[in-house]
Short mmCIF file of C-alpha atoms and ligand atoms in Angstrom, two decimals:
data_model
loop_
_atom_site.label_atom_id
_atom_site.label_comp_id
_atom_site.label_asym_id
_atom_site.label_seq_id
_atom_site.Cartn_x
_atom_site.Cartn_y
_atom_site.Cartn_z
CA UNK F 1 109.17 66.01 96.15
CA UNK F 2 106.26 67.97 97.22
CA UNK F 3 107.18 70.07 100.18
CA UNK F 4 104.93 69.62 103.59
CA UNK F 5 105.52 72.81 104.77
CA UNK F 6 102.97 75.96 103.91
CA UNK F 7 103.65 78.55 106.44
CA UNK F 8 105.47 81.58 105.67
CA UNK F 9 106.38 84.14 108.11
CA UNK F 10 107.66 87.86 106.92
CA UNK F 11 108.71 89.75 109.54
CA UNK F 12 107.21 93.77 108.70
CA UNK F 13 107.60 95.56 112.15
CA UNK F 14 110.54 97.47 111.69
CA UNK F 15 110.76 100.93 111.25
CA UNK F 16 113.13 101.14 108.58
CA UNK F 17 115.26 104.05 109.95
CA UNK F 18 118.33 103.38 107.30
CA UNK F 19 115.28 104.06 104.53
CA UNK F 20 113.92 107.43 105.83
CA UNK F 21 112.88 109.90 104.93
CA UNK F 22 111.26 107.57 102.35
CA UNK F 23 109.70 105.32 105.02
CA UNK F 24 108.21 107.98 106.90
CA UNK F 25 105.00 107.24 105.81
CA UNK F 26 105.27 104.89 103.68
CA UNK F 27 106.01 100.98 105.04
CA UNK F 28 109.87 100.28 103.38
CA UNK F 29 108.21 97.19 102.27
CA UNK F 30 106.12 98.84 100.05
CA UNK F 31 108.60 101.54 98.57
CA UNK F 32 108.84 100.12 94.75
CA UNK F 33 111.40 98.00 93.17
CA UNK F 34 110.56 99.12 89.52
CA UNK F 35 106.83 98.42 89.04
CA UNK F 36 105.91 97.25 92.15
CA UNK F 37 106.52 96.93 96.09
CA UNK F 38 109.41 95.15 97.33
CA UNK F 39 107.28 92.87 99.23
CA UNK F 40 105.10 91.58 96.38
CA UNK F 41 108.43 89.66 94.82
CA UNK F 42 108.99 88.18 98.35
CA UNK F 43 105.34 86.88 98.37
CA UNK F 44 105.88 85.93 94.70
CA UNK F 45 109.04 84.19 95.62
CA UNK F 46 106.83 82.31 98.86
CA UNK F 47 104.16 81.20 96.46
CA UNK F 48 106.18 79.93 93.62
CA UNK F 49 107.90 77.38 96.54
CA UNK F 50 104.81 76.13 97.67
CA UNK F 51 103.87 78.22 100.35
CA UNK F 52 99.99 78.80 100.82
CA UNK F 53 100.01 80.56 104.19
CA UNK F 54 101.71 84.18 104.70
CA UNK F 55 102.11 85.32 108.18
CA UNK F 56 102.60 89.33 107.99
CA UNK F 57 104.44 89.82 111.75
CA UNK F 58 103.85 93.99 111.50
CA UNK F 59 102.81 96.86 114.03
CA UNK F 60 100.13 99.80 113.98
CA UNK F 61 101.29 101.53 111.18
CA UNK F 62 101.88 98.80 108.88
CA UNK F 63 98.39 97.79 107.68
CA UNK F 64 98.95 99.50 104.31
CA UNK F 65 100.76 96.01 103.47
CA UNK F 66 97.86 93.92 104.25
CA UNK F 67 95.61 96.05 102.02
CA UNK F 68 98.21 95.84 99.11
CA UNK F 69 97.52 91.87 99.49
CA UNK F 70 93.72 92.26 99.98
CA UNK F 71 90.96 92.88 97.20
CA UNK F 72 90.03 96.57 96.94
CA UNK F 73 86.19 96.55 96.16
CA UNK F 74 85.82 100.50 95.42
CA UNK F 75 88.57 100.44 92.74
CA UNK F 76 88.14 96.67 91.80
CA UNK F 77 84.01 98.36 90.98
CA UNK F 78 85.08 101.70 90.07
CA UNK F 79 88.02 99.63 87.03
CA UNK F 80 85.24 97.28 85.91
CA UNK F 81 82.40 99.93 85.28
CA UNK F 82 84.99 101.62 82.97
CA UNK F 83 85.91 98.41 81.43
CA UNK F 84 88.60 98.28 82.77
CA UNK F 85 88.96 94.47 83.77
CA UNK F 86 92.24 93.37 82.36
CA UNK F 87 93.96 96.24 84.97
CA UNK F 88 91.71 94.93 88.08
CA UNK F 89 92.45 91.16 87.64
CA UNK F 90 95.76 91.81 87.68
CA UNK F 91 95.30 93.39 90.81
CA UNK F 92 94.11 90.35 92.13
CA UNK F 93 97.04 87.95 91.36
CA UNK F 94 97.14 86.60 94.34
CA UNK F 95 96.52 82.58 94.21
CA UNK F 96 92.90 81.62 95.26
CA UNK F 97 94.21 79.02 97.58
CA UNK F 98 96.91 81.27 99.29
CA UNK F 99 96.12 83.22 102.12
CA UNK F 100 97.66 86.68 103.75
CA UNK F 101 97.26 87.26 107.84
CA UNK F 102 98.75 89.94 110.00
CA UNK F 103 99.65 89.87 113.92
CA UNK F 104 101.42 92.64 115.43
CA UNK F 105 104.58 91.85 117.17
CA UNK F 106 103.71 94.48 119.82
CA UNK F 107 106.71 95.36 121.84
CA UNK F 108 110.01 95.68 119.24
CA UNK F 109 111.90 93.62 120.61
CA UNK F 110 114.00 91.90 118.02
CA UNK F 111 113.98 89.71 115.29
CA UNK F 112 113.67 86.32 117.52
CA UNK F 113 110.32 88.05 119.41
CA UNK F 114 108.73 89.23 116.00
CA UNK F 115 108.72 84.89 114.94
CA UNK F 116 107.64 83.79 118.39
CA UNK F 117 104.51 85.93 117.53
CA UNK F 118 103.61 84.46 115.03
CA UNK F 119 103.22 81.42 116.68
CA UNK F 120 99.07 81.78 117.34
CA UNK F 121 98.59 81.34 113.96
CA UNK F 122 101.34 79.12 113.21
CA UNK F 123 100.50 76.67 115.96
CA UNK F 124 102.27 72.94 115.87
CA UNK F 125 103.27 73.37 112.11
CA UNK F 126 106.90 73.90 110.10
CA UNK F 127 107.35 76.83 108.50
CA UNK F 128 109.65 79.19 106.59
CA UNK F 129 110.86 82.65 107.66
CA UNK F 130 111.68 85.20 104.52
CA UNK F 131 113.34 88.49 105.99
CA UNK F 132 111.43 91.36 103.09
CA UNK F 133 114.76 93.56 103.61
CA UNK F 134 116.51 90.81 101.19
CA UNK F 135 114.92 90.12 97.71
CA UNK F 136 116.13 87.43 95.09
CA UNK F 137 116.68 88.35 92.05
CA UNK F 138 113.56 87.18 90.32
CA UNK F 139 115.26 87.53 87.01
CA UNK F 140 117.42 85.03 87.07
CA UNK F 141 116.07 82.62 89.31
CA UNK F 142 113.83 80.12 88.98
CA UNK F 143 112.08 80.44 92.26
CA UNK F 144 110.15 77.17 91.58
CA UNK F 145 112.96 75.42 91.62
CA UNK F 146 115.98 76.92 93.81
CA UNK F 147 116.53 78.52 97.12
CA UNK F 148 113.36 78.39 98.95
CA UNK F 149 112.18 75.60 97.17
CA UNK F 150 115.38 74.11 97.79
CA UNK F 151 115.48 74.71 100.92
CA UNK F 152 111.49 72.97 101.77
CA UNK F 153 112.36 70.32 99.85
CA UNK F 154 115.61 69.54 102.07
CA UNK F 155 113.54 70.31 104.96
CA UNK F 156 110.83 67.72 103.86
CA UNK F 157 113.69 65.06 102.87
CA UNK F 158 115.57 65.60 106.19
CA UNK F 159 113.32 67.06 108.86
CA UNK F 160 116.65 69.30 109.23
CA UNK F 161 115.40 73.08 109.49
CA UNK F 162 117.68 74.79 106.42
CA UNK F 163 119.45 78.33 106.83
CA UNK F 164 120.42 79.78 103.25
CA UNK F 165 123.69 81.76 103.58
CA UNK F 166 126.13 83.18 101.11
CA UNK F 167 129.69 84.61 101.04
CA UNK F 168 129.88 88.39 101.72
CA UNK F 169 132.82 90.76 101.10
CA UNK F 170 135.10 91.39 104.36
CA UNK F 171 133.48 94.67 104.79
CA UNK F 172 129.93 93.31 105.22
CA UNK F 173 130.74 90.44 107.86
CA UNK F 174 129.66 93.17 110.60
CA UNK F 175 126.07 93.34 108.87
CA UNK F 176 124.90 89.67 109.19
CA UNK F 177 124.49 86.48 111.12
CA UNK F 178 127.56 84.11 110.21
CA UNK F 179 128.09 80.45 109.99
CA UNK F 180 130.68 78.54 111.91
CA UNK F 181 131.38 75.32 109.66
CA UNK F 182 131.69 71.78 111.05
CA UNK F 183 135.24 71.57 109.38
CA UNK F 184 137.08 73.13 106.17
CA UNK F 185 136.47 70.77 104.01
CA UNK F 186 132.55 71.76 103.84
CA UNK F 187 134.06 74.81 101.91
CA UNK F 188 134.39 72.89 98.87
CA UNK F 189 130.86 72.52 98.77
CA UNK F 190 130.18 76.16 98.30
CA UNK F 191 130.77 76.08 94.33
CA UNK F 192 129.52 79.21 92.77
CA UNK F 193 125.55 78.48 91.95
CA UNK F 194 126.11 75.00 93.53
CA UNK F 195 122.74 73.44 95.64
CA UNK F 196 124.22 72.24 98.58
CA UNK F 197 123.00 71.65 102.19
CA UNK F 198 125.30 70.17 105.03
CA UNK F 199 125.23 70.47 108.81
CA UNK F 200 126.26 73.71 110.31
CA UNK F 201 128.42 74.25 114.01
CA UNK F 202 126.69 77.46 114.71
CA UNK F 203 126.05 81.07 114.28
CA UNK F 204 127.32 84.18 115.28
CA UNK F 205 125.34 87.59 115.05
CA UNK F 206 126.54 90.25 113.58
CA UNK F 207 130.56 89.78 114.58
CA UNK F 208 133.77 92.17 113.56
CA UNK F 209 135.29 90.66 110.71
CA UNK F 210 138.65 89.61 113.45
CA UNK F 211 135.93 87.57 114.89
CA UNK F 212 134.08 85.97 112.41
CA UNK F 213 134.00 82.30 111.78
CA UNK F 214 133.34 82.48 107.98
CA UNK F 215 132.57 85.01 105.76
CA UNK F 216 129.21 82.87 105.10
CA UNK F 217 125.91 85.62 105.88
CA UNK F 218 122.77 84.57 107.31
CA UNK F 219 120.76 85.49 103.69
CA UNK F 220 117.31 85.78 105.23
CA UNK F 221 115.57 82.83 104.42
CA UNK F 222 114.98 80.21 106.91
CA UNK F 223 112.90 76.83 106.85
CA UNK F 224 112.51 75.60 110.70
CA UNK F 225 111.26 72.87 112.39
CA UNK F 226 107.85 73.88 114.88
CA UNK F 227 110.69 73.29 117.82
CA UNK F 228 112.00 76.17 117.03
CA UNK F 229 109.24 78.33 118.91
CA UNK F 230 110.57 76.28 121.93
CA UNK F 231 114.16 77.75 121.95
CA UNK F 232 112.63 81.09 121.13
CA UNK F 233 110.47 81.43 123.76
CA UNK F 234 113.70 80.77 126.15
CA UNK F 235 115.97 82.78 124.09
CA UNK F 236 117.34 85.73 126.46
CA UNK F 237 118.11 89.42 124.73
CA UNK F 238 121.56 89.14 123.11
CA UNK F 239 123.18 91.62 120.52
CA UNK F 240 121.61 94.78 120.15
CA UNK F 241 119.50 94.16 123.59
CA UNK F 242 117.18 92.30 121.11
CA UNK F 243 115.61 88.87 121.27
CA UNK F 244 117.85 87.16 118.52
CA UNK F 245 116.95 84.54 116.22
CA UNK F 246 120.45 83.62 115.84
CA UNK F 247 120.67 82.27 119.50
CA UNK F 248 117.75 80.42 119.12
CA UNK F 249 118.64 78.61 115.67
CA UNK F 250 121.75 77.95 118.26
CA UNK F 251 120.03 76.23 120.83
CA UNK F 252 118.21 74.26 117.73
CA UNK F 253 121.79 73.03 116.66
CA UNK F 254 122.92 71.68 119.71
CA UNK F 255 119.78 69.37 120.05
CA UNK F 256 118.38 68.79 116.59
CA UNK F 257 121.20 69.88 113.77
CA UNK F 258 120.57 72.62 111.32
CA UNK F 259 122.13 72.79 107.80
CA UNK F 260 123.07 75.82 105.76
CA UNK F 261 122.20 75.89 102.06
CA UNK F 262 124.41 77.84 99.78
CA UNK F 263 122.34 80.29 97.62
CA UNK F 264 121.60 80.22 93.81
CA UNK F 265 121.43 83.48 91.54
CA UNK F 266 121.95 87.11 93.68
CA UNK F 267 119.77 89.32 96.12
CA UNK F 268 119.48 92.52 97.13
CA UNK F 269 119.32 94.67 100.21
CA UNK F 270 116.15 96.81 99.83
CA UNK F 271 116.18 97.72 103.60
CA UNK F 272 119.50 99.87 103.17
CA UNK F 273 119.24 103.27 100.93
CA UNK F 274 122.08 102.98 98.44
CA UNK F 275 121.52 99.38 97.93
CA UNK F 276 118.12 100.09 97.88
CA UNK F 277 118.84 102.55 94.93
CA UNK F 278 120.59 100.36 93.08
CA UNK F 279 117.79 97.80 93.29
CA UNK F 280 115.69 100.30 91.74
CA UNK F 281 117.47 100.87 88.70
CA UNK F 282 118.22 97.42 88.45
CA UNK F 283 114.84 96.04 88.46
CA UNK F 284 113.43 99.01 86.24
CA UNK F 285 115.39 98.33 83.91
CA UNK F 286 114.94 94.81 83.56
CA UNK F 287 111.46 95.80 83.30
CA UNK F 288 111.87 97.71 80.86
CA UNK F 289 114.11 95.93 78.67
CA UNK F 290 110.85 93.21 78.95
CA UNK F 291 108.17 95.67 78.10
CA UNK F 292 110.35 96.66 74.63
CA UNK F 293 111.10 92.74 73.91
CA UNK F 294 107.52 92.44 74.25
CA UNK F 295 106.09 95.21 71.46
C1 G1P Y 301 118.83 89.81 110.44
C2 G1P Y 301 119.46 88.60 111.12
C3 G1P Y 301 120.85 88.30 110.55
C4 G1P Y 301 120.76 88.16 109.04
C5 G1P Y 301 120.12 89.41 108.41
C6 G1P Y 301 119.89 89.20 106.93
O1 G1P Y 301 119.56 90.97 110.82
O2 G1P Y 301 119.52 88.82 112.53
O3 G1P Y 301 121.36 87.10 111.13
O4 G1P Y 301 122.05 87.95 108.49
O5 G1P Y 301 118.85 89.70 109.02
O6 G1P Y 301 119.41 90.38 106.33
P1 G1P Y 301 118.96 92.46 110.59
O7 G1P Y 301 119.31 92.82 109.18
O8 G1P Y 301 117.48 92.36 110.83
O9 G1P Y 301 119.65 93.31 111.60
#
């Protein structure tokens, strides 16, 4: 099935304190995973689902991202007069047919505000939301296929908006948004690498591990229904003193339904340093194991 929906929003506005000094002056987004930013393998990821619409949500000092997306006509010139062509098209990889947009969020004022803005260019459409801290392992995923494509293809089949989530160890509960199940038995439904979408009770942001309801985290990854932009605009600052899209997605539940999707393959956090690090590595590596298979 051919999903309907083609708006993506990524969320770039935050600062990135847990990456600094690195993201001083550099967007996080764009500090490298191997050979490129991490952002380019969540726009890959976007694309290969479907998605022809990218909605950057950023700030002032985040326009370095849009240019990464957009053509560079000194260097694309300055590459082709010394015949260098092969290096500038790849450059330009980005799909003819898919397009990049910013908006600035302006005030910071959680992750719940930074999706309501992008609502002017969104208008009356679905869309998906992909968090840029959390990248899929591109490796060994088929991001045609699972996931987000998953997840629009539920979406499309259902009109239920999808939340991916996936089991985190006890001492990570505190980090994420986790899922209350309807009832026990939707456990056995989370078989490693199973595809698997069922109804959801709620969500609760960020709780102590006495507290939590599940040790199923909110992945990033989010495929909602326009209504959504409703609840948000009447969501209330929550956790944090922040505008949460947890309490919105909430509010969607008790009117709508919402179903969680279990995840396929791994991710990593590239919005925390040691993770981060490890990302690095792991990705160069892979990289570079390709380059030496390939000569
Ligand atoms: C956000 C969401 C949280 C989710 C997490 C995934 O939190 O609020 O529900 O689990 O992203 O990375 P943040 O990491 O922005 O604090």
């Amino acid at each position: 099935m051919k999903t309907s929906v083609k708006y993506a929003i990524i969320p770039v506005a935050g600062f990135g304190t847990r990456m600094l000094p690195l993201s001083k002056s550099v967007p996080k987004e764009l500090l490298p995973l191997g050979n490129r930013p991490a952002i380019h393998y969540v726009v890959e990821e976007a694309i290969a689902a479907g998605i022809k619409h990218i909605v950057l949500v950023g700030h002032a000092q985040k326009s370095a991202i849009e240019n990464y997306f957009d053509l560079n006509a000194e260097l694309d010139t300055q590459l082709r007069q010394k015949g260098k062509d092969g290096l500038a098209d790849s450059l330009n990889w980005l799909p003819e047919d898919v397009s990049i947009s910013m908006i600035r969020q302006g005030k910071p004022l959680g992750l719940g505000h930074a999706v309501l803005a992008a609502q002017p260019i969104i208008g009356d459409s679905d869309f998906a939301v992909l968090l840029p801290d959390v990248v899929l392992n591109p490796f060994t995923t088929d991001m045609s296929q699972d996931n987000l494509a998953f997840m629009l293809n539920e979406f499309t089949a259902s009109n239920h908006s999808q939340i991916l989530v996936n089991e985190v160890a006890d001492s990570d509960v505190h980090k994420y948004g986790i899922a209350k199940l309807k009832s026990f038995e939707d456990l056995n439904q989370i078989q490693p690498n199973s595809k698997a979408s069922f109804g959801v009770a709620g969500f609760v942001e960020k709780p102590d591990l006495a507290d939590a309801p599940s040790k199923l985290a909110v992945v990033g990854r989010y495929v909602f229904s326009n209504r959504i932009f409703d609840y948000l605009a009447d969501t209330k600052p929550s956790v944090g003193g922040e505008i949460q899209l947890t309490d919105a997605i909430d509010a969607l539940i008790s009117t709508d339904g919402v179903n969680v999707t279990t995840m396929r393959g791994d991710s990593f956090d590239a919005g925390d340093m040691s993770s981060y690090m490890r990302a690095f590595i792991y990705f160069a590596e892979q990289q570079l194991n390709n380059e030496t298979a390939a000569s």
